[in-house]
Amino acid sequence: MDLPWNDERSNKFMTNVGLITSDGPFGADVMACEWTHHISYSPGLIAVCISPNKATYENIKQTKEFGVNLCSTEQSIMSSIAGGYTGSMYNKINALEELGFEFYGAKKIRVAMIKGAAVNIECILSKQITLGDHITLVGEVIEASNNSDKVPLAYHGGRYFILNTNVAKPSQEERERIRKVVEKHKK
Ligand SMILES: Cc1cc2nc3c(=O)[nH]c(=O)nc-3n(C[C@H](O)[C@H](O)[C@H](O)COP(=O)(O)O)c2cc1C
């Protein structure tokens, strides 16, 4: 069966917004990609699921490299622009610069990276797999830097959120009770 975009069941997922930068046949570009996942520690691998009709996909297919800039809580407008216009018709990077956002050149690949993102990661394409209506591009991390003062933006049900409330831990007594129950069921 299908699980369509904006369906109330699809909307229960919570994601990050990866701002994926690339430079290829469509020129320097940035797109918003909520399906951005860290999938391996050693080596570091990042998977991004991108619809094949995006300029970003064509760029990465040709150059085999891309930037993953995790959108910070101060960059929701950048996410909406990167996700609302296509690089086949708009120079989003120039527009974003005019709006005050800043970019810098990646260290190891030929793409623009985003200043003020929560994390900046440079990837070389290691594999691509067509899964349903999106293509999963797996990038091997070759450079990564953390901006410790920036907080990643959360995305849920088509809206942006700042995560700032911790779920309370059960009391010591309750944890002990839980531990005993689980121990009783040891195989
Ligand atoms: C918050 C947000 C998240 C998005 N996530 C994805 C995604 O995971 N995969 C995808 O293919 N498109 C996603 N999109 C849509 C693309 O960002 C959009 O189609 C964009 O215009 C593509 O740009 P490009 O053609 O320059 O590559 C998302 C859009 C928004 C606003």
mmCIF file of C-alpha atoms and ligand atoms in Angstrom:
data_model
loop_
_atom_site.group_PDB
_atom_site.id
_atom_site.type_symbol
_atom_site.label_atom_id
_atom_site.label_comp_id
_atom_site.label_asym_id
_atom_site.label_seq_id
_atom_site.Cartn_x
_atom_site.Cartn_y
_atom_site.Cartn_z
ATOM 1 C CA MET A 1 0.000 0.000 0.000
ATOM 2 C CA ASP A 2 1.021 3.641 -0.230
ATOM 3 C CA LEU A 3 1.906 5.928 2.661
ATOM 4 C CA PRO A 4 1.564 9.293 0.939
ATOM 5 C CA TRP A 5 3.098 12.701 1.631
ATOM 6 C CA ASN A 6 1.162 14.658 4.265
ATOM 7 C CA ASP A 7 -0.896 11.612 5.274
ATOM 8 C CA GLU A 8 -1.672 11.775 9.012
ATOM 9 C CA ARG A 9 0.309 8.552 9.521
ATOM 10 C CA SER A 10 3.327 9.868 7.580
ATOM 11 C CA ASN A 11 3.128 13.056 9.632
ATOM 12 C CA LYS A 12 3.816 11.194 12.881
ATOM 13 C CA PHE A 13 7.492 10.845 11.962
ATOM 14 C CA MET A 14 9.984 13.352 13.371
ATOM 15 C CA THR A 15 13.043 14.236 11.366
ATOM 16 C CA ASN A 16 15.940 16.632 10.954
ATOM 17 C CA VAL A 17 16.248 18.878 7.956
ATOM 18 C CA GLY A 18 19.434 18.204 6.004
ATOM 19 C CA LEU A 19 20.364 21.109 3.761
ATOM 20 C CA ILE A 20 22.018 19.229 0.921
ATOM 21 C CA THR A 21 24.471 21.231 -1.153
ATOM 22 C CA SER A 22 25.708 20.185 -4.568
ATOM 23 C CA ASP A 23 27.243 21.652 -7.710
ATOM 24 C CA GLY A 24 26.784 20.061 -11.119
ATOM 25 C CA PRO A 25 24.760 20.494 -14.321
ATOM 26 C CA PHE A 26 22.323 22.793 -12.490
ATOM 27 C CA GLY A 27 25.070 24.839 -10.850
ATOM 28 C CA ALA A 28 25.533 25.391 -7.131
ATOM 29 C CA ASP A 29 22.364 24.334 -5.342
ATOM 30 C CA VAL A 30 20.863 23.610 -1.938
ATOM 31 C CA MET A 31 17.773 21.516 -1.174
ATOM 32 C CA ALA A 32 15.939 20.652 2.033
ATOM 33 C CA CYS A 33 15.956 16.917 2.767
ATOM 34 C CA GLU A 34 14.204 15.627 5.866
ATOM 35 C CA TRP A 35 15.195 12.078 4.956
ATOM 36 C CA THR A 36 18.801 12.622 5.994
ATOM 37 C CA HIS A 37 20.109 9.850 8.223
ATOM 38 C CA HIS A 38 23.387 8.923 9.901
ATOM 39 C CA ILE A 39 23.560 5.194 9.108
ATOM 40 C CA SER A 40 27.093 4.046 10.035
ATOM 41 C CA TYR A 41 29.799 5.128 12.513
ATOM 42 C CA SER A 42 32.793 3.351 11.010
ATOM 43 C CA PRO A 43 33.106 4.432 8.337
ATOM 44 C CA GLY A 44 30.789 7.395 8.812
ATOM 45 C CA LEU A 45 27.957 7.079 6.308
ATOM 46 C CA ILE A 46 25.032 9.408 5.676
ATOM 47 C CA ALA A 47 21.976 8.401 3.628
ATOM 48 C CA VAL A 48 19.836 11.008 1.894
ATOM 49 C CA CYS A 49 16.626 9.976 0.107
ATOM 50 C CA ILE A 50 16.042 12.258 -2.844
ATOM 51 C CA SER A 51 13.345 12.200 -5.485
ATOM 52 C CA PRO A 52 14.899 11.612 -8.931
ATOM 53 C CA ASN A 53 13.283 14.723 -10.424
ATOM 54 C CA LYS A 54 15.294 17.092 -8.199
ATOM 55 C CA ALA A 55 18.143 19.232 -9.522
ATOM 56 C CA THR A 56 20.140 18.015 -6.514
ATOM 57 C CA TYR A 57 19.893 14.417 -7.676
ATOM 58 C CA GLU A 58 21.177 15.307 -11.162
ATOM 59 C CA ASN A 59 24.026 17.321 -9.642
ATOM 60 C CA ILE A 60 25.114 14.497 -7.321
ATOM 61 C CA LYS A 61 24.701 11.831 -10.000
ATOM 62 C CA GLN A 62 27.217 13.708 -12.130
ATOM 63 C CA THR A 63 29.746 14.874 -9.505
ATOM 64 C CA LYS A 64 29.416 12.067 -6.924
ATOM 65 C CA GLU A 65 29.808 14.450 -4.002
ATOM 66 C CA PHE A 66 27.539 16.476 -1.728
ATOM 67 C CA GLY A 67 27.413 18.519 1.452
ATOM 68 C CA VAL A 68 25.132 17.700 4.390
ATOM 69 C CA ASN A 69 24.454 20.783 6.507
ATOM 70 C CA LEU A 70 22.061 20.042 9.360
ATOM 71 C CA CYS A 71 19.668 22.961 9.497
ATOM 72 C CA SER A 72 19.873 24.879 12.778
ATOM 73 C CA THR A 73 16.948 26.388 14.674
ATOM 74 C CA GLU A 74 17.947 29.775 13.230
ATOM 75 C CA GLN A 75 17.698 28.585 9.628
ATOM 76 C CA SER A 76 14.053 27.546 9.142
ATOM 77 C CA ILE A 77 13.626 30.214 6.441
ATOM 78 C CA MET A 78 16.572 28.727 4.576
ATOM 79 C CA SER A 79 14.885 25.306 4.781
ATOM 80 C CA SER A 80 11.639 26.681 3.351
ATOM 81 C CA ILE A 81 13.456 28.357 0.446
ATOM 82 C CA ALA A 82 15.731 25.361 -0.235
ATOM 83 C CA GLY A 83 12.662 23.106 -0.125
ATOM 84 C CA GLY A 84 10.256 25.390 -1.952
ATOM 85 C CA TYR A 85 12.164 26.223 -5.133
ATOM 86 C CA THR A 86 14.147 24.107 -7.566
ATOM 87 C CA GLY A 87 17.710 24.734 -8.634
ATOM 88 C CA SER A 88 16.667 23.962 -12.210
ATOM 89 C CA MET A 89 14.849 27.330 -12.227
ATOM 90 C CA TYR A 90 16.312 29.398 -9.381
ATOM 91 C CA ASN A 91 19.761 30.246 -8.085
ATOM 92 C CA LYS A 92 18.768 29.610 -4.474
ATOM 93 C CA ILE A 93 22.267 30.176 -3.146
ATOM 94 C CA ASN A 94 22.417 33.724 -4.557
ATOM 95 C CA ALA A 95 18.907 34.417 -3.256
ATOM 96 C CA LEU A 96 19.818 33.107 0.201
ATOM 97 C CA GLU A 97 22.997 35.199 0.237
ATOM 98 C CA GLU A 98 20.950 38.274 -0.597
ATOM 99 C CA LEU A 99 18.693 37.389 2.337
ATOM 100 C CA GLY A 100 21.725 37.351 4.663
ATOM 101 C CA PHE A 101 22.634 33.644 4.827
ATOM 102 C CA GLU A 102 26.320 32.832 4.435
ATOM 103 C CA PHE A 103 28.161 30.032 2.633
ATOM 104 C CA TYR A 104 31.797 28.915 2.478
ATOM 105 C CA GLY A 105 33.722 26.557 0.193
ATOM 106 C CA ALA A 106 33.935 22.925 1.362
ATOM 107 C CA LYS A 107 37.438 21.750 2.331
ATOM 108 C CA LYS A 108 37.565 18.487 0.363
ATOM 109 C CA ILE A 109 34.819 18.661 -2.265
ATOM 110 C CA ARG A 110 33.647 21.284 -4.758
ATOM 111 C CA VAL A 111 30.414 22.452 -3.121
ATOM 112 C CA ALA A 112 29.258 25.381 -1.015
ATOM 113 C CA MET A 113 28.704 24.681 2.686
ATOM 114 C CA ILE A 114 26.380 26.595 4.995
ATOM 115 C CA LYS A 115 27.651 28.795 7.819
ATOM 116 C CA GLY A 116 25.677 28.520 11.044
ATOM 117 C CA ALA A 117 24.383 24.998 10.357
ATOM 118 C CA ALA A 118 24.334 22.643 13.372
ATOM 119 C CA VAL A 119 26.839 20.309 11.662
ATOM 120 C CA ASN A 120 28.657 20.470 8.313
ATOM 121 C CA ILE A 121 29.576 17.180 6.660
ATOM 122 C CA GLU A 122 31.311 16.623 3.333
ATOM 123 C CA CYS A 123 30.437 13.369 1.551
ATOM 124 C CA ILE A 124 31.601 11.347 -1.410
ATOM 125 C CA LEU A 125 28.857 9.253 -3.012
ATOM 126 C CA SER A 126 29.545 5.607 -2.235
ATOM 127 C CA LYS A 127 26.314 3.945 -3.317
ATOM 128 C CA GLN A 128 22.906 4.721 -4.736
ATOM 129 C CA ILE A 129 19.846 2.553 -4.366
ATOM 130 C CA THR A 130 16.407 3.153 -5.844
ATOM 131 C CA LEU A 131 13.890 2.434 -3.106
ATOM 132 C CA GLY A 132 10.300 3.148 -4.130
ATOM 133 C CA ASP A 133 9.815 6.676 -5.428
ATOM 134 C CA HIS A 134 13.048 8.069 -3.939
ATOM 135 C CA ILE A 135 16.699 7.294 -4.519
ATOM 136 C CA THR A 136 18.814 6.655 -1.451
ATOM 137 C CA LEU A 137 22.229 8.194 -1.917
ATOM 138 C CA VAL A 138 24.771 6.926 0.579
ATOM 139 C CA GLY A 139 27.640 9.307 1.197
ATOM 140 C CA GLU A 140 30.910 8.448 2.887
ATOM 141 C CA VAL A 141 31.943 11.189 5.283
ATOM 142 C CA ILE A 142 35.309 12.699 4.439
ATOM 143 C CA GLU A 143 35.118 15.858 6.558
ATOM 144 C CA ALA A 144 32.816 16.851 9.415
ATOM 145 C CA SER A 145 32.646 19.816 11.747
ATOM 146 C CA ASN A 146 30.349 20.580 14.647
ATOM 147 C CA ASN A 147 29.056 24.045 15.522
ATOM 148 C CA SER A 148 28.604 23.541 19.235
ATOM 149 C CA ASP A 149 26.506 26.675 19.746
ATOM 150 C CA LYS A 150 23.930 25.664 17.091
ATOM 151 C CA VAL A 151 20.949 23.428 17.778
ATOM 152 C CA PRO A 152 19.458 21.203 15.048
ATOM 153 C CA LEU A 153 15.972 22.096 13.869
ATOM 154 C CA ALA A 154 13.290 19.407 14.255
ATOM 155 C CA TYR A 155 10.631 18.795 11.598
ATOM 156 C CA HIS A 156 7.280 17.156 12.287
ATOM 157 C CA GLY A 157 3.904 17.246 10.552
ATOM 158 C CA GLY A 158 5.088 19.894 8.086
ATOM 159 C CA ARG A 159 6.187 22.286 10.853
ATOM 160 C CA TYR A 160 9.498 23.268 12.404
ATOM 161 C CA PHE A 161 10.214 22.761 16.114
ATOM 162 C CA ILE A 162 12.898 23.464 18.690
ATOM 163 C CA LEU A 163 13.387 20.473 21.003
ATOM 164 C CA ASN A 164 13.758 21.759 24.531
ATOM 165 C CA THR A 165 11.767 19.583 26.922
ATOM 166 C CA ASN A 166 13.210 16.365 28.295
ATOM 167 C CA VAL A 167 10.859 13.514 29.087
ATOM 168 C CA ALA A 168 11.158 12.923 32.843
ATOM 169 C CA LYS A 169 13.125 9.803 33.836
ATOM 170 C CA PRO A 170 11.288 7.259 35.990
ATOM 171 C CA SER A 171 12.217 7.400 39.686
ATOM 172 C CA GLN A 172 14.951 5.152 41.099
ATOM 173 C CA GLU A 173 12.212 2.983 42.657
ATOM 174 C CA GLU A 174 10.342 2.642 39.366
ATOM 175 C CA ARG A 175 13.580 1.828 37.496
ATOM 176 C CA GLU A 176 14.315 -0.901 40.016
ATOM 177 C CA ARG A 177 10.824 -2.355 39.562
ATOM 178 C CA ILE A 178 11.270 -2.294 35.759
ATOM 179 C CA ARG A 179 14.699 -3.947 36.052
ATOM 180 C CA LYS A 180 13.243 -6.798 38.136
ATOM 181 C CA VAL A 181 10.394 -7.370 35.666
ATOM 182 C CA VAL A 182 12.816 -7.505 32.715
ATOM 183 C CA GLU A 183 15.192 -9.843 34.621
ATOM 184 C CA LYS A 184 12.271 -12.238 35.228
ATOM 185 C CA HIS A 185 11.936 -12.525 31.423
ATOM 186 C CA LYS A 186 15.636 -13.225 30.691
ATOM 187 C CA LYS A 187 15.979 -15.967 28.065
HETATM 188 C C1 LIG B 1 11.296 20.617 5.184
HETATM 189 C C2 LIG B 1 11.400 19.954 3.823
HETATM 190 C C3 LIG B 1 11.898 18.661 3.739
HETATM 191 C C4 LIG B 1 12.028 18.026 2.491
HETATM 192 N N1 LIG B 1 12.541 16.751 2.443
HETATM 193 C C5 LIG B 1 12.725 16.154 1.236
HETATM 194 C C6 LIG B 1 13.309 14.851 1.172
HETATM 195 O O1 LIG B 1 13.621 14.213 2.184
HETATM 196 N N2 LIG B 1 13.516 14.307 -0.068
HETATM 197 C C7 LIG B 1 13.153 14.963 -1.216
HETATM 198 O O2 LIG B 1 13.354 14.408 -2.329
HETATM 199 N N3 LIG B 1 12.589 16.201 -1.187
HETATM 200 C C8 LIG B 1 12.392 16.814 0.020
HETATM 201 N N4 LIG B 1 11.852 18.065 0.068
HETATM 202 C C9 LIG B 1 11.512 18.752 -1.173
HETATM 203 C C10 LIG B 1 12.745 19.378 -1.867
HETATM 204 O O3 LIG B 1 13.544 20.095 -0.951
HETATM 205 C C11 LIG B 1 12.252 20.347 -2.967
HETATM 206 O O4 LIG B 1 11.558 19.608 -3.957
HETATM 207 C C12 LIG B 1 13.343 21.188 -3.584
HETATM 208 O O5 LIG B 1 12.726 22.167 -4.373
HETATM 209 C C13 LIG B 1 14.332 20.400 -4.439
HETATM 210 O O6 LIG B 1 15.305 21.290 -4.879
HETATM 211 P P1 LIG B 1 16.250 21.015 -6.143
HETATM 212 O O7 LIG B 1 15.340 20.716 -7.331
HETATM 213 O O8 LIG B 1 16.994 22.318 -6.300
HETATM 214 O O9 LIG B 1 17.117 19.863 -5.812
HETATM 215 C C14 LIG B 1 11.665 18.702 1.303
HETATM 216 C C15 LIG B 1 11.146 20.014 1.400
HETATM 217 C C16 LIG B 1 11.014 20.625 2.635
HETATM 218 C C17 LIG B 1 10.469 22.029 2.731
#
